[in-house]
mmCIF file of C-alpha atoms and ligand atoms in Angstrom:
data_model
loop_
_atom_site.group_PDB
_atom_site.id
_atom_site.type_symbol
_atom_site.label_atom_id
_atom_site.label_comp_id
_atom_site.label_asym_id
_atom_site.label_seq_id
_atom_site.Cartn_x
_atom_site.Cartn_y
_atom_site.Cartn_z
ATOM 1 C CA UNK A 1 -6.499 -25.260 -40.389
ATOM 2 C CA UNK A 2 -6.838 -24.823 -36.643
ATOM 3 C CA UNK A 3 -5.167 -22.232 -34.545
ATOM 4 C CA UNK A 4 -5.123 -22.139 -30.804
ATOM 5 C CA UNK A 5 -4.165 -18.901 -29.090
ATOM 6 C CA UNK A 6 -3.635 -18.210 -25.441
ATOM 7 C CA UNK A 7 -5.749 -21.200 -24.401
ATOM 8 C CA UNK A 8 -5.958 -21.184 -20.732
ATOM 9 C CA UNK A 9 -7.910 -23.461 -18.494
ATOM 10 C CA UNK A 10 -8.109 -22.954 -14.737
ATOM 11 C CA UNK A 11 -9.553 -25.346 -12.321
ATOM 12 C CA UNK A 12 -9.775 -23.631 -9.048
ATOM 13 C CA UNK A 13 -6.438 -22.299 -8.226
ATOM 14 C CA UNK A 14 -4.814 -24.718 -10.751
ATOM 15 C CA UNK A 15 -3.910 -23.699 -14.254
ATOM 16 C CA UNK A 16 -4.265 -26.917 -16.037
ATOM 17 C CA UNK A 17 -3.414 -25.426 -19.486
ATOM 18 C CA UNK A 18 -1.527 -21.987 -19.224
ATOM 19 C CA UNK A 19 -1.458 -20.013 -22.439
ATOM 20 C CA UNK A 20 -1.238 -22.912 -25.299
ATOM 21 C CA UNK A 21 -0.442 -21.481 -28.840
ATOM 22 C CA UNK A 22 -0.772 -24.042 -31.498
ATOM 23 C CA UNK A 23 -1.275 -23.560 -35.156
ATOM 24 C CA UNK A 24 -1.521 -26.583 -37.445
ATOM 25 C CA UNK A 25 -1.911 -26.041 -41.053
ATOM 26 C CA UNK A 26 -4.701 -27.634 -43.603
ATOM 27 C CA UNK A 27 -3.818 -31.337 -43.997
ATOM 28 C CA UNK A 28 -0.938 -31.606 -41.710
ATOM 29 C CA UNK A 29 -0.599 -33.821 -38.980
ATOM 30 C CA UNK A 30 0.690 -32.375 -35.738
ATOM 31 C CA UNK A 31 1.207 -34.244 -32.243
ATOM 32 C CA UNK A 32 1.146 -33.080 -29.027
ATOM 33 C CA UNK A 33 3.117 -35.180 -26.630
ATOM 34 C CA UNK A 34 3.608 -34.917 -22.818
ATOM 35 C CA UNK A 35 3.836 -36.937 -19.834
ATOM 36 C CA UNK A 36 1.054 -37.840 -17.503
ATOM 37 C CA UNK A 37 -0.397 -34.909 -15.769
ATOM 38 C CA UNK A 38 0.786 -32.485 -18.493
ATOM 39 C CA UNK A 39 -2.746 -31.584 -19.582
ATOM 40 C CA UNK A 40 -3.311 -33.592 -22.601
ATOM 41 C CA UNK A 41 -6.911 -34.704 -21.750
ATOM 42 C CA UNK A 42 -7.754 -31.269 -20.938
ATOM 43 C CA UNK A 43 -6.508 -30.088 -23.891
ATOM 44 C CA UNK A 44 -8.340 -32.645 -25.875
ATOM 45 C CA UNK A 45 -11.523 -31.851 -24.142
ATOM 46 C CA UNK A 46 -11.216 -28.200 -24.725
ATOM 47 C CA UNK A 47 -10.370 -28.517 -28.320
ATOM 48 C CA UNK A 48 -13.297 -30.846 -29.237
ATOM 49 C CA UNK A 49 -15.644 -28.553 -27.209
ATOM 50 C CA UNK A 50 -16.511 -30.621 -24.498
ATOM 51 C CA UNK A 51 -15.248 -28.080 -22.025
ATOM 52 C CA UNK A 52 -14.753 -24.455 -22.199
ATOM 53 C CA UNK A 53 -11.407 -22.620 -21.841
ATOM 54 C CA UNK A 54 -10.986 -20.009 -19.221
ATOM 55 C CA UNK A 55 -9.647 -17.835 -21.941
ATOM 56 C CA UNK A 56 -8.180 -17.930 -25.426
ATOM 57 C CA UNK A 57 -9.363 -19.098 -28.785
ATOM 58 C CA UNK A 58 -9.798 -22.095 -31.024
ATOM 59 C CA UNK A 59 -10.217 -20.919 -34.724
ATOM 60 C CA UNK A 60 -11.216 -23.320 -37.084
ATOM 61 C CA UNK A 61 -11.690 -22.164 -40.865
ATOM 62 C CA UNK A 62 -11.503 -18.525 -39.491
ATOM 63 C CA UNK A 63 -14.096 -18.999 -36.840
ATOM 64 C CA UNK A 64 -13.537 -19.061 -33.150
ATOM 65 C CA UNK A 65 -15.536 -21.947 -31.809
ATOM 66 C CA UNK A 66 -15.189 -20.992 -28.203
ATOM 67 C CA UNK A 67 -17.207 -18.191 -28.616
ATOM 68 C CA UNK A 68 -20.406 -20.012 -29.655
ATOM 69 C CA UNK A 69 -23.471 -21.016 -27.864
ATOM 70 C CA UNK A 70 -26.381 -23.292 -28.135
ATOM 71 C CA UNK A 71 -27.233 -24.369 -32.047
ATOM 72 C CA UNK A 72 -24.014 -22.472 -33.277
ATOM 73 C CA UNK A 73 -22.156 -24.647 -31.009
ATOM 74 C CA UNK A 74 -23.793 -27.826 -31.959
ATOM 75 C CA UNK A 75 -23.160 -26.982 -35.701
ATOM 76 C CA UNK A 76 -19.435 -25.985 -34.813
ATOM 77 C CA UNK A 77 -18.748 -29.445 -33.076
ATOM 78 C CA UNK A 78 -19.218 -31.127 -36.714
ATOM 79 C CA UNK A 79 -15.833 -29.414 -37.384
ATOM 80 C CA UNK A 80 -13.908 -31.291 -34.990
ATOM 81 C CA UNK A 81 -14.058 -35.322 -35.051
ATOM 82 C CA UNK A 82 -12.534 -37.246 -32.352
ATOM 83 C CA UNK A 83 -11.214 -40.530 -31.955
ATOM 84 C CA UNK A 84 -10.853 -41.583 -28.271
ATOM 85 C CA UNK A 85 -8.826 -43.856 -26.310
ATOM 86 C CA UNK A 86 -10.000 -47.426 -26.451
ATOM 87 C CA UNK A 87 -12.441 -46.469 -29.245
ATOM 88 C CA UNK A 88 -15.430 -45.737 -26.930
ATOM 89 C CA UNK A 89 -17.790 -47.454 -28.955
ATOM 90 C CA UNK A 90 -21.290 -48.351 -27.817
ATOM 91 C CA UNK A 91 -21.418 -51.887 -27.171
ATOM 92 C CA UNK A 92 -25.027 -52.506 -27.988
ATOM 93 C CA UNK A 93 -24.657 -51.071 -31.335
ATOM 94 C CA UNK A 94 -23.210 -52.936 -34.483
ATOM 95 C CA UNK A 95 -20.027 -51.188 -36.086
ATOM 96 C CA UNK A 96 -21.969 -49.585 -38.703
ATOM 97 C CA UNK A 97 -24.743 -48.236 -36.165
ATOM 98 C CA UNK A 98 -21.572 -46.652 -34.232
ATOM 99 C CA UNK A 99 -20.734 -44.983 -37.378
ATOM 100 C CA UNK A 100 -24.012 -44.039 -37.983
ATOM 101 C CA UNK A 101 -24.537 -42.382 -34.573
ATOM 102 C CA UNK A 102 -23.208 -38.810 -35.325
ATOM 103 C CA UNK A 103 -25.126 -38.771 -38.426
ATOM 104 C CA UNK A 104 -28.485 -39.936 -36.912
ATOM 105 C CA UNK A 105 -27.456 -37.335 -34.014
ATOM 106 C CA UNK A 106 -27.504 -34.379 -36.562
ATOM 107 C CA UNK A 107 -30.607 -35.631 -38.167
ATOM 108 C CA UNK A 108 -28.976 -36.498 -41.765
ATOM 109 C CA UNK A 109 -31.620 -38.204 -43.969
ATOM 110 C CA UNK A 110 -31.383 -41.817 -43.838
ATOM 111 C CA UNK A 111 -30.255 -42.450 -47.478
ATOM 112 C CA UNK A 112 -27.472 -40.187 -46.982
ATOM 113 C CA UNK A 113 -26.593 -41.939 -43.601
ATOM 114 C CA UNK A 114 -26.507 -45.108 -45.422
ATOM 115 C CA UNK A 115 -24.480 -43.764 -48.375
ATOM 116 C CA UNK A 116 -21.788 -42.254 -45.922
ATOM 117 C CA UNK A 117 -21.570 -45.197 -43.436
ATOM 118 C CA UNK A 118 -21.088 -47.566 -46.400
ATOM 119 C CA UNK A 119 -18.341 -45.297 -47.884
ATOM 120 C CA UNK A 120 -16.613 -44.821 -44.371
ATOM 121 C CA UNK A 121 -16.462 -48.519 -43.837
ATOM 122 C CA UNK A 122 -15.056 -49.025 -47.028
ATOM 123 C CA UNK A 123 -12.412 -46.337 -46.310
ATOM 124 C CA UNK A 124 -11.327 -48.182 -43.157
ATOM 125 C CA UNK A 125 -11.504 -51.405 -44.801
ATOM 126 C CA UNK A 126 -14.184 -53.052 -42.685
ATOM 127 C CA UNK A 127 -17.161 -53.340 -44.754
ATOM 128 C CA UNK A 128 -17.262 -57.135 -43.944
ATOM 129 C CA UNK A 129 -17.544 -56.160 -40.254
ATOM 130 C CA UNK A 130 -20.520 -53.702 -40.625
ATOM 131 C CA UNK A 131 -22.726 -56.012 -38.639
ATOM 132 C CA UNK A 132 -20.219 -57.113 -35.874
ATOM 133 C CA UNK A 133 -20.353 -55.751 -32.362
ATOM 134 C CA UNK A 134 -17.454 -54.083 -30.791
ATOM 135 C CA UNK A 135 -16.937 -57.212 -28.542
ATOM 136 C CA UNK A 136 -16.466 -59.032 -31.898
ATOM 137 C CA UNK A 137 -13.949 -56.899 -33.326
ATOM 138 C CA UNK A 138 -10.178 -56.950 -32.369
ATOM 139 C CA UNK A 139 -8.591 -53.720 -30.822
ATOM 140 C CA UNK A 140 -7.373 -52.324 -33.970
ATOM 141 C CA UNK A 141 -10.816 -52.918 -35.839
ATOM 142 C CA UNK A 142 -12.628 -50.990 -33.021
ATOM 143 C CA UNK A 143 -10.081 -48.260 -33.412
ATOM 144 C CA UNK A 144 -10.712 -48.219 -37.171
ATOM 145 C CA UNK A 145 -14.450 -47.924 -36.590
ATOM 146 C CA UNK A 146 -14.024 -45.278 -33.985
ATOM 147 C CA UNK A 147 -11.858 -43.311 -37.089
ATOM 148 C CA UNK A 148 -14.804 -43.858 -39.364
ATOM 149 C CA UNK A 149 -17.129 -42.427 -36.762
ATOM 150 C CA UNK A 150 -14.931 -39.402 -36.290
ATOM 151 C CA UNK A 151 -14.811 -38.680 -39.697
ATOM 152 C CA UNK A 152 -18.484 -39.230 -40.210
ATOM 153 C CA UNK A 153 -19.585 -35.577 -40.401
ATOM 154 C CA UNK A 154 -16.663 -34.620 -42.519
ATOM 155 C CA UNK A 155 -14.742 -32.706 -39.868
ATOM 156 C CA UNK A 156 -11.923 -30.300 -40.931
ATOM 157 C CA UNK A 157 -10.131 -31.485 -38.134
ATOM 158 C CA UNK A 158 -9.769 -35.122 -36.651
ATOM 159 C CA UNK A 159 -8.495 -35.213 -33.016
ATOM 160 C CA UNK A 160 -6.847 -38.467 -31.687
ATOM 161 C CA UNK A 161 -7.017 -38.509 -28.013
ATOM 162 C CA UNK A 162 -4.386 -41.292 -27.188
ATOM 163 C CA UNK A 163 -6.086 -43.323 -30.033
ATOM 164 C CA UNK A 164 -3.438 -46.022 -30.102
ATOM 165 C CA UNK A 165 -2.820 -46.374 -26.306
ATOM 166 C CA UNK A 166 -2.918 -50.121 -25.383
ATOM 167 C CA UNK A 167 -2.515 -51.268 -28.807
ATOM 168 C CA UNK A 168 0.554 -53.507 -29.669
ATOM 169 C CA UNK A 169 3.160 -52.135 -31.842
ATOM 170 C CA UNK A 170 1.914 -53.735 -35.187
ATOM 171 C CA UNK A 171 -1.381 -52.748 -34.734
ATOM 172 C CA UNK A 172 -0.331 -49.175 -33.540
ATOM 173 C CA UNK A 173 1.542 -48.983 -36.782
ATOM 174 C CA UNK A 174 -1.452 -49.703 -39.011
ATOM 175 C CA UNK A 175 -3.696 -47.348 -37.345
ATOM 176 C CA UNK A 176 -1.137 -44.554 -37.923
ATOM 177 C CA UNK A 177 -0.576 -45.726 -41.582
ATOM 178 C CA UNK A 178 -4.576 -45.467 -41.893
ATOM 179 C CA UNK A 179 -4.634 -41.866 -40.566
ATOM 180 C CA UNK A 180 -2.024 -40.733 -43.045
ATOM 181 C CA UNK A 181 -3.816 -42.305 -45.867
ATOM 182 C CA UNK A 182 -6.873 -40.461 -44.755
ATOM 183 C CA UNK A 183 -5.004 -37.181 -44.375
ATOM 184 C CA UNK A 184 -3.693 -37.757 -48.065
ATOM 185 C CA UNK A 185 -7.285 -38.838 -49.456
ATOM 186 C CA UNK A 186 -9.441 -36.303 -47.655
ATOM 187 C CA UNK A 187 -7.102 -33.544 -46.764
ATOM 188 C CA UNK A 188 -8.203 -33.403 -43.170
ATOM 189 C CA UNK A 189 -6.054 -31.778 -40.643
ATOM 190 C CA UNK A 190 -5.050 -34.315 -37.867
ATOM 191 C CA UNK A 191 -4.049 -33.543 -34.402
ATOM 192 C CA UNK A 192 -2.873 -36.472 -32.361
ATOM 193 C CA UNK A 193 -2.296 -36.260 -28.489
ATOM 194 C CA UNK A 194 -0.190 -39.010 -27.076
ATOM 195 C CA UNK A 195 2.166 -39.750 -24.392
ATOM 196 C CA UNK A 196 4.303 -41.832 -26.498
ATOM 197 C CA UNK A 197 7.169 -40.405 -28.605
ATOM 198 C CA UNK A 198 7.257 -43.629 -31.045
ATOM 199 C CA UNK A 199 3.841 -42.552 -32.136
ATOM 200 C CA UNK A 200 5.143 -38.924 -32.817
ATOM 201 C CA UNK A 201 7.886 -40.366 -34.706
ATOM 202 C CA UNK A 202 5.527 -42.820 -36.636
ATOM 203 C CA UNK A 203 3.111 -40.060 -37.871
ATOM 204 C CA UNK A 204 3.637 -36.453 -37.335
ATOM 205 C CA UNK A 205 4.782 -33.437 -39.287
ATOM 206 C CA UNK A 206 5.203 -31.278 -36.497
ATOM 207 C CA UNK A 207 5.238 -31.744 -32.626
ATOM 208 C CA UNK A 208 4.533 -29.839 -29.656
ATOM 209 C CA UNK A 209 5.860 -30.934 -26.199
ATOM 210 C CA UNK A 210 3.523 -30.129 -23.486
ATOM 211 C CA UNK A 211 4.555 -30.113 -19.862
ATOM 212 C CA UNK A 212 2.669 -28.640 -16.900
ATOM 213 C CA UNK A 213 0.224 -27.085 -18.870
ATOM 214 C CA UNK A 214 2.553 -25.194 -21.251
ATOM 215 C CA UNK A 215 4.022 -25.608 -24.567
ATOM 216 C CA UNK A 216 7.799 -25.957 -23.791
ATOM 217 C CA UNK A 217 9.039 -26.841 -27.266
ATOM 218 C CA UNK A 218 7.515 -26.945 -30.839
ATOM 219 C CA UNK A 219 8.780 -27.651 -34.228
ATOM 220 C CA UNK A 220 9.251 -30.180 -37.005
ATOM 221 C CA UNK A 221 9.375 -33.811 -35.590
ATOM 222 C CA UNK A 222 12.956 -34.461 -36.858
ATOM 223 C CA UNK A 223 14.363 -31.390 -34.730
ATOM 224 C CA UNK A 224 12.397 -31.832 -31.619
ATOM 225 C CA UNK A 225 12.973 -35.744 -31.497
ATOM 226 C CA UNK A 226 16.684 -35.199 -31.922
ATOM 227 C CA UNK A 227 16.869 -32.950 -28.881
ATOM 228 C CA UNK A 228 14.679 -35.307 -26.677
HETATM 229 P P1 LIG B 1 -2.872 -35.700 -18.814
HETATM 230 O O1 LIG B 1 -4.068 -36.049 -19.825
HETATM 231 O O2 LIG B 1 -1.724 -35.255 -19.670
HETATM 232 O O3 LIG B 1 -2.598 -36.793 -17.736
HETATM 233 P P2 LIG B 1 -4.680 -34.058 -17.669
HETATM 234 O O4 LIG B 1 -5.452 -33.142 -18.590
HETATM 235 O O5 LIG B 1 -5.506 -35.187 -17.152
HETATM 236 O O6 LIG B 1 -3.323 -34.447 -17.961
HETATM 237 O O7 LIG B 1 -4.501 -33.298 -16.336
HETATM 238 C C1 LIG B 1 -3.434 -32.185 -16.162
HETATM 239 C C2 LIG B 1 -3.370 -31.892 -14.617
HETATM 240 O O8 LIG B 1 -4.368 -30.969 -14.186
HETATM 241 C C3 LIG B 1 -3.221 -32.742 -13.599
HETATM 242 O O9 LIG B 1 -2.340 -32.398 -12.624
HETATM 243 C C4 LIG B 1 -4.685 -32.963 -13.250
HETATM 244 O O10 LIG B 1 -4.742 -33.442 -11.725
HETATM 245 C C5 LIG B 1 -5.125 -31.560 -13.242
HETATM 246 N N1 LIG B 1 -6.598 -31.636 -13.418
HETATM 247 C C6 LIG B 1 -7.307 -32.012 -14.445
HETATM 248 N N2 LIG B 1 -8.716 -31.440 -14.563
HETATM 249 C C7 LIG B 1 -8.815 -30.900 -13.261
HETATM 250 C C8 LIG B 1 -9.942 -30.464 -12.653
HETATM 251 N N3 LIG B 1 -11.097 -30.523 -13.195
HETATM 252 N N4 LIG B 1 -9.573 -29.925 -11.617
HETATM 253 C C9 LIG B 1 -8.445 -29.671 -11.021
HETATM 254 N N5 LIG B 1 -7.224 -30.316 -11.400
HETATM 255 C C10 LIG B 1 -7.527 -30.793 -12.608
HETATM 256 P P1 LIG B 2 -30.506 -49.940 -38.130
HETATM 257 O O1 LIG B 2 -31.560 -50.957 -37.777
HETATM 258 O O2 LIG B 2 -30.591 -48.790 -36.943
HETATM 259 O O3 LIG B 2 -30.794 -49.250 -39.265
HETATM 260 P P2 LIG B 2 -28.362 -50.947 -39.257
HETATM 261 O O4 LIG B 2 -27.391 -51.738 -38.652
HETATM 262 O O5 LIG B 2 -29.285 -51.635 -40.244
HETATM 263 O O6 LIG B 2 -29.073 -50.453 -38.013
HETATM 264 O O7 LIG B 2 -27.549 -49.578 -40.044
HETATM 265 C C1 LIG B 2 -26.954 -48.455 -39.339
HETATM 266 C C2 LIG B 2 -26.747 -47.790 -40.387
HETATM 267 O O8 LIG B 2 -25.332 -48.153 -41.266
HETATM 268 C C3 LIG B 2 -27.779 -47.566 -41.595
HETATM 269 O O9 LIG B 2 -27.651 -46.371 -41.886
HETATM 270 C C4 LIG B 2 -27.416 -48.644 -42.563
HETATM 271 O O10 LIG B 2 -27.899 -48.066 -43.625
HETATM 272 C C5 LIG B 2 -25.658 -48.494 -42.584
HETATM 273 N N1 LIG B 2 -25.394 -49.877 -42.570
HETATM 274 C C6 LIG B 2 -25.901 -50.976 -42.097
HETATM 275 N N2 LIG B 2 -25.034 -52.223 -42.519
HETATM 276 C C7 LIG B 2 -24.247 -51.758 -43.609
HETATM 277 C C8 LIG B 2 -23.376 -52.284 -44.623
HETATM 278 N N3 LIG B 2 -23.125 -53.706 -44.540
HETATM 279 N N4 LIG B 2 -22.804 -51.430 -45.393
HETATM 280 C C9 LIG B 2 -23.010 -50.247 -45.369
HETATM 281 N N5 LIG B 2 -23.842 -49.650 -44.348
HETATM 282 C C10 LIG B 2 -24.496 -50.328 -43.580
#
């Protein structure tokens, strides 16, 4: 479960995020949808702890991650896996090496890395592409590898930051189906940040609408979509 409360981010005199409250229950899929400039990328970078909020809290499994420093912060980052727009894979590394990267970074033993990479590639159905470089993969395959990498450290929350932007509708649908499947199998909580209402309809249980740094509406997808 992730619970965001009173999250504010000021840049100079601008309030990019202005008192965000958002709670996602375990193994649920929530979406944050909003137009360009609403604050989505800032929210994503704050949730995955790349940026510090000006105030507010992000509580995962009962612990406020925004209050941590140093080694504790590094460890806490494992709780949140991120899938970025356009996958963001390192192009000089193979698919398997990309998935292994966070595991290496956190110093897991080689045998454990090997086991997890195998298991993750199998889960996203790309074992047969383990030794391919990103340039040899399709956009959808790259995104599946990015999902595997995002799950490598067994996070309790998977954050998808515009992960399907730029993919065609069929590929988008298959990525959303994979995320739902992973939620069911791993009981991971998923937070999808997107500018596309179709993505929200395709995957989310609940949705929050972000506009100019504020959540202006939230609730079950069927209700919010009907009013939009
Ligand atoms: P989105 O991802 O929804 O397009 P962003 O999070 O990129 O929105 O930005 C939200 C608003 O905050 C935009 O108006 C942007 O110009 C502004 N903004 C983002 N980061 C900064 C910053 N570091 N300094 C000043 N303004 C910023
Ligand atoms: P390196 O030369 O850095 O070990 P590899 O490509 O051999 O790079 O492997 C990166 C990681 O991915 C290693 O942990 C390896 O065990 C794992 N790995 C490589 N190929 C496969 C594969 N086909 N199936 C499962 N895991 C693999």
